[in-house]
mmCIF file of C-alpha atoms in Angstrom:
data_model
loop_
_atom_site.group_PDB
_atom_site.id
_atom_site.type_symbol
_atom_site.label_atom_id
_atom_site.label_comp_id
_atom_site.label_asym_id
_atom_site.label_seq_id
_atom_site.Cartn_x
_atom_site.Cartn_y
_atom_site.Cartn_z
ATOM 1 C CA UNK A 1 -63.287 29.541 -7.539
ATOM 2 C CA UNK A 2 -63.578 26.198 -5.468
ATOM 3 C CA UNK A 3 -66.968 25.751 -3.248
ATOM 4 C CA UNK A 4 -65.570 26.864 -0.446
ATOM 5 C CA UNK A 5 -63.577 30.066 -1.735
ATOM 6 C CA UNK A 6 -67.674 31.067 -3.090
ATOM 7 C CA UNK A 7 -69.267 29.584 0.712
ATOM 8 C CA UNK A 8 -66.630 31.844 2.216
ATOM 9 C CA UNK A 9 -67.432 35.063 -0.144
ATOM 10 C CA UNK A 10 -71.308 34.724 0.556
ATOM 11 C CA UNK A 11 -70.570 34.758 4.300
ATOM 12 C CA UNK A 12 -68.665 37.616 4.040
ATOM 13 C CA UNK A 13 -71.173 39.493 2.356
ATOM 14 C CA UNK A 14 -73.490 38.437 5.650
ATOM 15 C CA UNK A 15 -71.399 38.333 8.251
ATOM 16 C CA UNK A 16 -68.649 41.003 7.078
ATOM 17 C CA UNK A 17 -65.279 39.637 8.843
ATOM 18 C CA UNK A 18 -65.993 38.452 12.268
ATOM 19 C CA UNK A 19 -66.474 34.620 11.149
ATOM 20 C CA UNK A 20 -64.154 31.375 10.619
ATOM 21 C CA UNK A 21 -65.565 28.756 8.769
ATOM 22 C CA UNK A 22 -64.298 25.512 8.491
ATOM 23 C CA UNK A 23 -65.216 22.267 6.966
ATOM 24 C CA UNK A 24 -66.970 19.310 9.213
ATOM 25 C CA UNK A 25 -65.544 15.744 9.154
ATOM 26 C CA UNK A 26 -68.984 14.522 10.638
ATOM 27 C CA UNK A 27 -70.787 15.632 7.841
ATOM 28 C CA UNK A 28 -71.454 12.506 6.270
ATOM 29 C CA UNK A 29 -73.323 11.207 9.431
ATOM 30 C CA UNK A 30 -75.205 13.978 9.874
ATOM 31 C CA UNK A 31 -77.129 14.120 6.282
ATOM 32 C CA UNK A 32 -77.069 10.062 5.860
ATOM 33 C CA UNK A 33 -80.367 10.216 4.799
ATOM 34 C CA UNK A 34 -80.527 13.708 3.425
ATOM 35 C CA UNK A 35 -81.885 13.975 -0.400
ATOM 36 C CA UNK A 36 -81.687 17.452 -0.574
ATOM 37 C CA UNK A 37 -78.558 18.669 1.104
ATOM 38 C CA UNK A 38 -75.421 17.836 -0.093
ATOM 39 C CA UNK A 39 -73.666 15.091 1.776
ATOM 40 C CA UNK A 40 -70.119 16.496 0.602
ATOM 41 C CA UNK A 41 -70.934 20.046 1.753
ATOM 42 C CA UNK A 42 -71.262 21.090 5.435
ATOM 43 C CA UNK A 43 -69.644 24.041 7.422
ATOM 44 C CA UNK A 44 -69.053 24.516 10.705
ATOM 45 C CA UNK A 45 -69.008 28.525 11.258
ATOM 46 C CA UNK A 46 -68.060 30.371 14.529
ATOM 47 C CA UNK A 47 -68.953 34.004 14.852
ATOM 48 C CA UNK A 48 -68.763 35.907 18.091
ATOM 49 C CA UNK A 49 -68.744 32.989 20.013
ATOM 50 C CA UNK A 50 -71.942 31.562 18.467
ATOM 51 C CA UNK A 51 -71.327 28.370 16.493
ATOM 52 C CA UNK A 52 -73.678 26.982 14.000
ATOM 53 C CA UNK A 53 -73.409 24.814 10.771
ATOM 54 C CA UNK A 54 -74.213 25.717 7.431
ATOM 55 C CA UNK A 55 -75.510 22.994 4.686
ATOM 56 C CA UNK A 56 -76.149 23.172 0.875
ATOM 57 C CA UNK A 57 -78.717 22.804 -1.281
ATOM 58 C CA UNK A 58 -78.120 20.054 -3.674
ATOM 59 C CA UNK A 59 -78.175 22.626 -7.154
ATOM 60 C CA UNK A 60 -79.897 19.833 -8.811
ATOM 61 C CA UNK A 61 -82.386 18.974 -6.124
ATOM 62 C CA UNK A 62 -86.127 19.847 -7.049
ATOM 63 C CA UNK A 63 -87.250 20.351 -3.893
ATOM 64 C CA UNK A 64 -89.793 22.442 -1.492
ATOM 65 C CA UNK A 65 -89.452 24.330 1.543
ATOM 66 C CA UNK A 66 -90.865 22.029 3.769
ATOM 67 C CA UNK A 67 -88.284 19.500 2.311
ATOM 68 C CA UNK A 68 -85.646 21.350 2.783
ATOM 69 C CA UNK A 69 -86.770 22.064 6.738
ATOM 70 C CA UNK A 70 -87.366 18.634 7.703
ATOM 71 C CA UNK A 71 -83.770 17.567 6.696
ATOM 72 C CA UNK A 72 -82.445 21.459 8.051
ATOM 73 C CA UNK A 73 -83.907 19.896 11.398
ATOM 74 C CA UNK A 74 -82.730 16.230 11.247
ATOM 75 C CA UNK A 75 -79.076 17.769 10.601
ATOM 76 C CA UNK A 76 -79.707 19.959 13.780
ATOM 77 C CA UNK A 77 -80.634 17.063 15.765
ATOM 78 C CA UNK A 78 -77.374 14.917 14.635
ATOM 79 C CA UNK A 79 -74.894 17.784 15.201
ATOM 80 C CA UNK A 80 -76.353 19.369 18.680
ATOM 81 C CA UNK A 81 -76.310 22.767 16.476
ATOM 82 C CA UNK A 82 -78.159 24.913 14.915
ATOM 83 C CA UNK A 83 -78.234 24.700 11.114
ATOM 84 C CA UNK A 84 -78.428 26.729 8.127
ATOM 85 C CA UNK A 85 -79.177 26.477 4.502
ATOM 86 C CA UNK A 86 -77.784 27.705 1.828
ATOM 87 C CA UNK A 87 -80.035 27.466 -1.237
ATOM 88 C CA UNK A 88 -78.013 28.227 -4.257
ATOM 89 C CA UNK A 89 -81.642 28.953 -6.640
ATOM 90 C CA UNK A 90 -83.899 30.092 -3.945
ATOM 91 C CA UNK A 91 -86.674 32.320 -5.196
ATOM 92 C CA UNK A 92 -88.067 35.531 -3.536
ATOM 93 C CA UNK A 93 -91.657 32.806 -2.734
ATOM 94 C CA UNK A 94 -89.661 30.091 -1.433
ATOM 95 C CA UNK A 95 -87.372 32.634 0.726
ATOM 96 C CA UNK A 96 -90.510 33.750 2.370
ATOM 97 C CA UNK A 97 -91.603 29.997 2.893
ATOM 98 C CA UNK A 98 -88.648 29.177 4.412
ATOM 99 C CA UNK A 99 -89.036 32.554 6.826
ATOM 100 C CA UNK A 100 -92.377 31.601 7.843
ATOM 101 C CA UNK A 101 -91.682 27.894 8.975
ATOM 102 C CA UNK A 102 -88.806 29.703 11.029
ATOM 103 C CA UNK A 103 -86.144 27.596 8.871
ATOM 104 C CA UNK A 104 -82.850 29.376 8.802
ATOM 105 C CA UNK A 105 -80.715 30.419 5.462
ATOM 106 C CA UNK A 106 -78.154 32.371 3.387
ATOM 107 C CA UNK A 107 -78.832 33.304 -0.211
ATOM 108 C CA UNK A 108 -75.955 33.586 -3.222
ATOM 109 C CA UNK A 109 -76.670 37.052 -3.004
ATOM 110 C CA UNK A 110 -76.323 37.458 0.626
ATOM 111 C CA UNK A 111 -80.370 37.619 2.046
ATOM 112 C CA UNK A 112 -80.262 35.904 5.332
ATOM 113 C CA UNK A 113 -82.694 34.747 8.279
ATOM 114 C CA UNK A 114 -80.984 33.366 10.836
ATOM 115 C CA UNK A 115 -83.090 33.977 14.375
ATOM 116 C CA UNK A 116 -79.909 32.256 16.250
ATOM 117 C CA UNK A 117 -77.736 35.448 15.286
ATOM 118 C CA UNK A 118 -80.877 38.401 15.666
ATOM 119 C CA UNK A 119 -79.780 38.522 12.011
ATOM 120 C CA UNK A 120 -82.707 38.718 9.421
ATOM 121 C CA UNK A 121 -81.158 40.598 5.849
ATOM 122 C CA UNK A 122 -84.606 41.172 3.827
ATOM 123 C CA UNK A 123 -85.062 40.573 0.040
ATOM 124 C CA UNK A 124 -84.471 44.158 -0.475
ATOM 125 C CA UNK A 125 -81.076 44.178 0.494
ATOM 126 C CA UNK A 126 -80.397 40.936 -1.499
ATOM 127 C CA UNK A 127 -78.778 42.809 -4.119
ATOM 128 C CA UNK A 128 -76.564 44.961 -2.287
ATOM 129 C CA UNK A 129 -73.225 45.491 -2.849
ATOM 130 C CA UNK A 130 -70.533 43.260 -1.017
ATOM 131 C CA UNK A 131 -68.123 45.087 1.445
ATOM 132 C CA UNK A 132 -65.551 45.803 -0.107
ATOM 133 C CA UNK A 133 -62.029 44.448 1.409
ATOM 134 C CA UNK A 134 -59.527 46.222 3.943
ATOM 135 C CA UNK A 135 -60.151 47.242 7.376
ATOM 136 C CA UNK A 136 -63.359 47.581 8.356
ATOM 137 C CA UNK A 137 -65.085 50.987 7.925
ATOM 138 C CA UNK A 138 -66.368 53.458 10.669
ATOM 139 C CA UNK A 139 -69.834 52.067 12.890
ATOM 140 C CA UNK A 140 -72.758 52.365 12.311
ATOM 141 C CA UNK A 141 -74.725 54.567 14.376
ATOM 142 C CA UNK A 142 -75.805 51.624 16.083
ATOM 143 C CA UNK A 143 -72.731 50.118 17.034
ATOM 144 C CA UNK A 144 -72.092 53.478 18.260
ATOM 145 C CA UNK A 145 -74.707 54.166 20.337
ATOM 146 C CA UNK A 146 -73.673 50.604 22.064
ATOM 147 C CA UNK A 147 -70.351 51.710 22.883
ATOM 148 C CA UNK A 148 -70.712 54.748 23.998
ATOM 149 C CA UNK A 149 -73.403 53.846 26.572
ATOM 150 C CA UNK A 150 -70.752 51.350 27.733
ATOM 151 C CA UNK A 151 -68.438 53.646 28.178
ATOM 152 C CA UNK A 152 -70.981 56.587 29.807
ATOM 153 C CA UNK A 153 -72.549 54.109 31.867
ATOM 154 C CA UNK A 154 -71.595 50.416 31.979
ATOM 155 C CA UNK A 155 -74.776 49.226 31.854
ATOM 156 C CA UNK A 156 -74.564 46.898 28.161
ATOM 157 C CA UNK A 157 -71.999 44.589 29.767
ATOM 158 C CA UNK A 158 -73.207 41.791 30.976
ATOM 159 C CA UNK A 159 -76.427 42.096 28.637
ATOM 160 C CA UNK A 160 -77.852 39.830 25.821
ATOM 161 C CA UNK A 161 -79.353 41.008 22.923
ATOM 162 C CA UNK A 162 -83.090 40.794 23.499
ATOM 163 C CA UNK A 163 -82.049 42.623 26.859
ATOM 164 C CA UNK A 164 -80.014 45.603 25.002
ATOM 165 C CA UNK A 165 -83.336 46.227 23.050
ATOM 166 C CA UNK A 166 -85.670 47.132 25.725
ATOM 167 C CA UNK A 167 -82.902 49.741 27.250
ATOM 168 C CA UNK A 168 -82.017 51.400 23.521
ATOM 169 C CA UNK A 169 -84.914 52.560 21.006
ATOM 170 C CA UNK A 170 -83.169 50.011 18.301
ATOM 171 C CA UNK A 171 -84.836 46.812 17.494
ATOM 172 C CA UNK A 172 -83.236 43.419 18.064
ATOM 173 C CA UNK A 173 -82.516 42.613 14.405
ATOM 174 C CA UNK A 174 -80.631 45.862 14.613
ATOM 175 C CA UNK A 175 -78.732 45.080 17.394
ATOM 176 C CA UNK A 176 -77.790 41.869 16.520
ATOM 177 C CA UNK A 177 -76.350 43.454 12.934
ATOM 178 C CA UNK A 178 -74.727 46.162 15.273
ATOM 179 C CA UNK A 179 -72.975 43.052 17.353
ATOM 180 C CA UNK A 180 -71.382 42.045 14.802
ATOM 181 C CA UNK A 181 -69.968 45.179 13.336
ATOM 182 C CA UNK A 182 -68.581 45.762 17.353
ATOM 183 C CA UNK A 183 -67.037 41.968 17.015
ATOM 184 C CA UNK A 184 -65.185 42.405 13.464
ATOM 185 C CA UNK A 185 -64.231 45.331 15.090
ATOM 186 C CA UNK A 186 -62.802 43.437 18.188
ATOM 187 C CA UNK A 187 -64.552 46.007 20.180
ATOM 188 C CA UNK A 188 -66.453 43.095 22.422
ATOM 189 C CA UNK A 189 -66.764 39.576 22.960
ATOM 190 C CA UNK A 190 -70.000 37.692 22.920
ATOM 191 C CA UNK A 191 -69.274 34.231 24.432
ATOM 192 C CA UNK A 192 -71.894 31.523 24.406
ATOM 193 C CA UNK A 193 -73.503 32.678 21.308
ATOM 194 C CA UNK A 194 -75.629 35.554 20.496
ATOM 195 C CA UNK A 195 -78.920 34.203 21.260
ATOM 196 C CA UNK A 196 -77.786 33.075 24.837
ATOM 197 C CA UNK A 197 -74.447 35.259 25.642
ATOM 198 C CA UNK A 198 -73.645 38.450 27.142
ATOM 199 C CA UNK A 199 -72.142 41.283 26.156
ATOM 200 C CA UNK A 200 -68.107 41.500 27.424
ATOM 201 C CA UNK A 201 -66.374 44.711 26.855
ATOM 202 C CA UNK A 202 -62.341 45.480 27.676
ATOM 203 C CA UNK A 203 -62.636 46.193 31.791
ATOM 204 C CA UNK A 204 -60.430 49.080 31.278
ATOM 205 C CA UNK A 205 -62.969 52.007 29.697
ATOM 206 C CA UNK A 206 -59.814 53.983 28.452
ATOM 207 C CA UNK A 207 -58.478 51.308 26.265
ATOM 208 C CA UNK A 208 -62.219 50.829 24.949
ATOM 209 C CA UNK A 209 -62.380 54.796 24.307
ATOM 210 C CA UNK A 210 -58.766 54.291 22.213
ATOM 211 C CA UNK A 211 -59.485 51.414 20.082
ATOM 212 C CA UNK A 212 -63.129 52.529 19.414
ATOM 213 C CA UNK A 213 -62.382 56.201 18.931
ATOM 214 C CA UNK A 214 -61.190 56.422 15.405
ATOM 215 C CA UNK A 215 -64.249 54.403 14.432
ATOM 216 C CA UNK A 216 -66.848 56.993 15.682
ATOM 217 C CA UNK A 217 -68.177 59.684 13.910
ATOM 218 C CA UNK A 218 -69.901 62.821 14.555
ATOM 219 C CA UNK A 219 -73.922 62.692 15.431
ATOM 220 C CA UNK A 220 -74.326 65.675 13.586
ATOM 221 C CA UNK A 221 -75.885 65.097 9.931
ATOM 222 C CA UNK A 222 -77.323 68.694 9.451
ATOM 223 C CA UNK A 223 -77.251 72.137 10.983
ATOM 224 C CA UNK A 224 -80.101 74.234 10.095
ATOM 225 C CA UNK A 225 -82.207 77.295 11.942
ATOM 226 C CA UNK A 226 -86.046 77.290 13.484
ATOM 227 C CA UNK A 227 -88.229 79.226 15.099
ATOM 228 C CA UNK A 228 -87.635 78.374 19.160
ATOM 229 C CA UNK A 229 -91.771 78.107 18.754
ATOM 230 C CA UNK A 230 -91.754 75.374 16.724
ATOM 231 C CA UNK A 231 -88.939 73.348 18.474
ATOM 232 C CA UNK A 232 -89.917 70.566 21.350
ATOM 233 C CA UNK A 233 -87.923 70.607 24.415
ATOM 234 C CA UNK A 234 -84.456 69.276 22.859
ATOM 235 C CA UNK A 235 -81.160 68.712 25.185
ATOM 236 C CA UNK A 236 -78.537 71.561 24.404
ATOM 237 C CA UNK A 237 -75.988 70.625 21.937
ATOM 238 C CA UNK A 238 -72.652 71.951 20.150
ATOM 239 C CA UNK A 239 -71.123 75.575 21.180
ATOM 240 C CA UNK A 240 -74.658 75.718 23.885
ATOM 241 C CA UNK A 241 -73.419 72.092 25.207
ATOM 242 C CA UNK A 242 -69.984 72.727 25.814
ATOM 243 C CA UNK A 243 -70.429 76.362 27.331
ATOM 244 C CA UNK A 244 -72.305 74.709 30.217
ATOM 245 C CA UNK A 245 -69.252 72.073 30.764
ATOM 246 C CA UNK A 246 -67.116 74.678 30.783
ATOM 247 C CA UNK A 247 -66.334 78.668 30.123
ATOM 248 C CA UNK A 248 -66.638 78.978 26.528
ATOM 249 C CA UNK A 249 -69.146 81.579 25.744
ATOM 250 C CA UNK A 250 -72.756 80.740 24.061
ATOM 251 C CA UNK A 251 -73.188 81.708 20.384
ATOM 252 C CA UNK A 252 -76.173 84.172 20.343
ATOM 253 C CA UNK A 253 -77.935 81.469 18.519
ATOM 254 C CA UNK A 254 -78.689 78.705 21.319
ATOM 255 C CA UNK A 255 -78.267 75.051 19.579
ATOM 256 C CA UNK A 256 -79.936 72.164 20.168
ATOM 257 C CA UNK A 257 -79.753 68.136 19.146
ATOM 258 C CA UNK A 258 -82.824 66.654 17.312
ATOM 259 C CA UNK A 259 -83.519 63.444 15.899
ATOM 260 C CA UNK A 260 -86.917 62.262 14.262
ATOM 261 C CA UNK A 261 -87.269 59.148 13.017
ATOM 262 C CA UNK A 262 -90.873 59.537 11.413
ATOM 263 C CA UNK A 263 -91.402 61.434 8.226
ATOM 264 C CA UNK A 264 -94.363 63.275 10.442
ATOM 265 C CA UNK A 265 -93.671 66.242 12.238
ATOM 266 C CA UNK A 266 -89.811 66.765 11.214
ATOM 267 C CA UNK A 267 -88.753 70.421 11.899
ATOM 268 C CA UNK A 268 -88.424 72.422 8.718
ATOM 269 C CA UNK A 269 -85.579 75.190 8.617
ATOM 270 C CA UNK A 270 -86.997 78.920 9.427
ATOM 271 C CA UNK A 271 -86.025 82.034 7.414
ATOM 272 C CA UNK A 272 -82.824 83.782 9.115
ATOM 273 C CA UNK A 273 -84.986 86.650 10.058
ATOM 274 C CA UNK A 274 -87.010 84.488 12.087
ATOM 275 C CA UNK A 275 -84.619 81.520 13.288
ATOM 276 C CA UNK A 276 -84.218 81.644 17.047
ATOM 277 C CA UNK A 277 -82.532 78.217 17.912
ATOM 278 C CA UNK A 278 -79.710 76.337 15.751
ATOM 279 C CA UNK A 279 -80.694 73.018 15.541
ATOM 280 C CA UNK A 280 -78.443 70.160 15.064
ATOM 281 C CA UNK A 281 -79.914 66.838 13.195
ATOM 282 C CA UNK A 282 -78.355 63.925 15.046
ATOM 283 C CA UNK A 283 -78.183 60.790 13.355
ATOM 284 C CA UNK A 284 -79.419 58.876 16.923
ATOM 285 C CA UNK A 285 -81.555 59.468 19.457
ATOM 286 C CA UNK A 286 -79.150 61.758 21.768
ATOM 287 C CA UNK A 287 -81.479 60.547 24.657
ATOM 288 C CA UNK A 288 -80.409 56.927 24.329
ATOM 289 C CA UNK A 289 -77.026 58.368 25.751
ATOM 290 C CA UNK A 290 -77.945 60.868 29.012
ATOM 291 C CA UNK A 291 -79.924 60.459 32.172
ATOM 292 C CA UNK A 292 -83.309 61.371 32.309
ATOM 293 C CA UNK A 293 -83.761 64.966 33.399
ATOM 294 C CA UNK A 294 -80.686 66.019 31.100
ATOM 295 C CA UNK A 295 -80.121 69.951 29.814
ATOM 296 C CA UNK A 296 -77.289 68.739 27.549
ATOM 297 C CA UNK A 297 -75.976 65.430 25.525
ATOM 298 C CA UNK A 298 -73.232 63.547 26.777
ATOM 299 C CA UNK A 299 -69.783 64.481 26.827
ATOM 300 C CA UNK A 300 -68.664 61.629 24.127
ATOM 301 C CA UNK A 301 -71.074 62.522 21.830
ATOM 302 C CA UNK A 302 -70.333 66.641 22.367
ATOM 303 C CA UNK A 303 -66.455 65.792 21.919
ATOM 304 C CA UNK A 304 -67.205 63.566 18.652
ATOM 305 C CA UNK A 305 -69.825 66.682 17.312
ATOM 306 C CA UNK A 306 -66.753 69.162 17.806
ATOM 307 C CA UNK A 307 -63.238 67.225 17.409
ATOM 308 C CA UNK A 308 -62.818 68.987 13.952
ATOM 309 C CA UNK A 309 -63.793 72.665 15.093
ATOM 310 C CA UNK A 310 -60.435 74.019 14.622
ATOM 311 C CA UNK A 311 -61.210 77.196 16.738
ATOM 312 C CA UNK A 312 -59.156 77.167 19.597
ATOM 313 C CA UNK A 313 -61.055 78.453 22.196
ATOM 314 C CA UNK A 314 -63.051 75.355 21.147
ATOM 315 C CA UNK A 315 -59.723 73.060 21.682
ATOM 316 C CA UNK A 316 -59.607 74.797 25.327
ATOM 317 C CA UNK A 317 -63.325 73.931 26.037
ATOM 318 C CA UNK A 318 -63.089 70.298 25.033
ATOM 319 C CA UNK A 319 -60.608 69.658 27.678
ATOM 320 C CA UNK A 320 -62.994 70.071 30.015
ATOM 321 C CA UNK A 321 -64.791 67.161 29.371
ATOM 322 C CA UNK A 322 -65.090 64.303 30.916
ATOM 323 C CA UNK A 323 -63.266 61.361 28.085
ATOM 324 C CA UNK A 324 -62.684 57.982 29.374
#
């Protein structure tokens, strides 16, 4: 494997497939006086718009992370980009160094910190598995929530990432992971980089609901039964949901989405005898997706929690909702 086939494989592990990386001619200008970096190694990587380089680690440079910064920064400074590092022997001490003075880097086993991208993997995801090739798999739910509040409301065009966090209850590291799931995916563009660019999304919100649709998967992680008692107020969800969009009568047992982050306070299933309200475990926060004041979810989340209920009085119902 040359240096570049193993510089490409590392990225992938980071940035999954929504990247081109190619070599720079201006390389040896840039780390002239560099002792640490490697004057024959320096990428120029594009991902979502956002373009930075990424230099190497000499592997037989003895050097600290303060080294390493200042010549990180004189790179920068030469190329009008941000830079990264790739450290081939970094240790879990030196990783955490280079975090605190806010200097940007890949590991061989795929950690990263790069603020530029909202993209921070910690040490205990270093050892992770790679993805493995072929398409990419379904989003995350995430990614998900992002696209279908684009498509329910059009308010994430037009919106960075910092932005995107105050309006969903996901954190901007998480978003900026999400962005680039939606980008390998081709779901988006993010033009000017993904510190400083905006969310773009297909104008057409039908096309966006076709190519985006057999990537989504049901909310729905587990169905159990509880006491109505010990339930919060919880939007109506499943069979309840989709008998007030349309005619399909309730189940006797009412059902409801939850989601709880916090180990505290999660609902514990009820004995039959006593259960008086199915609920459904969502895997996000169904009110990231409806207007305040809501009975119900929304109508892409409903269709995604039933599209494999074969009953066909079910089939009927679904038609009445409102798809893109």
């Amino acid at each position: 494997m040359t240096k570049s086939e193993h510089m490409q494989q590392v990225l992938g592990r980071v940035l999954g497939g929504a990247y081109l990386m190619e070599d720079m001619p201006d390389a040896a200008a840039a780390l002239r006086y560099a002792c640490a970096l490697d004057r024959q190694m320096l990428y120029r990587v594009s991902v979502g718009g956002a373009v930075f380089a990424l230099a190497v680690v000499r592997g037989d440079a003895v050097v600290s992370p303060a080294s390493v910064q200042r010549e990180q920064q004189r790179a920068s400074a030469v190329l009008a980009l941000p830079v990264a590092v790739y450290w081939p022997h970094v240790g879990a001490a030196q990783a955490e160094e280079l975090r605190r003075l806010g200097c940007s880097y890949i590991t061989p086993a795929g950690g990263a910190f790069l603020p530029f991208l909202w993209l921070r993997i910690p040490p205990a995801e270093w050892s992770a598995s790679p993805p493995s090739g072929g398409e990419p798999g379904p989003l995350s739910p995430c990614a998900q929530v992002i696209v279908l509040r684009q498509l329910l409301f059009g308010d994430v065009e037009g919106r960075n990432i910092r932005s995107l966090a105050r309006l969903l209850p996901y954190s901007a590291a998480l978003l900026g992971r999400a962005t680039l799931s939606l980008l390998a995916h081709s779901l988006c563009a993010y033009p000017a980089g993904t510190r400083c660019g905006r969310f773009l999304f297909p104008s057409n919100a039908h096309d966006l609901w076709l190519q985006a649709e057999p990537l989504l998967r049901s909310p729905v992680r587990q169905r159990f039964a509880v006491s109505r008692e010990l339930a919060p107020p919880l939007p109506a969800a499943g069979i309840s949901a989709l008998a007030m969009a349309s005619d399909l009568a309730d189940d006797p047992l009412p059902t409801c989405a939850y989601y709880q982050r916090a180990r505290a306070g999660r609902l514990q299933p009820t004995p039959p005898h006593a259960a008086s309200l199915r609920i459904e475990k969502w895997s996000y926060p169904p009110s990231a997706l409806i207007a305040p004041g809501a009975r119900r979810v929304d109508d892409l989340s409903l269709y995604l929690s039933l599209r494999e209920n074969h009953d066909p009085r079910v089939r009927i119902a679904l038609q009445s909702l409102h798809l893109p």
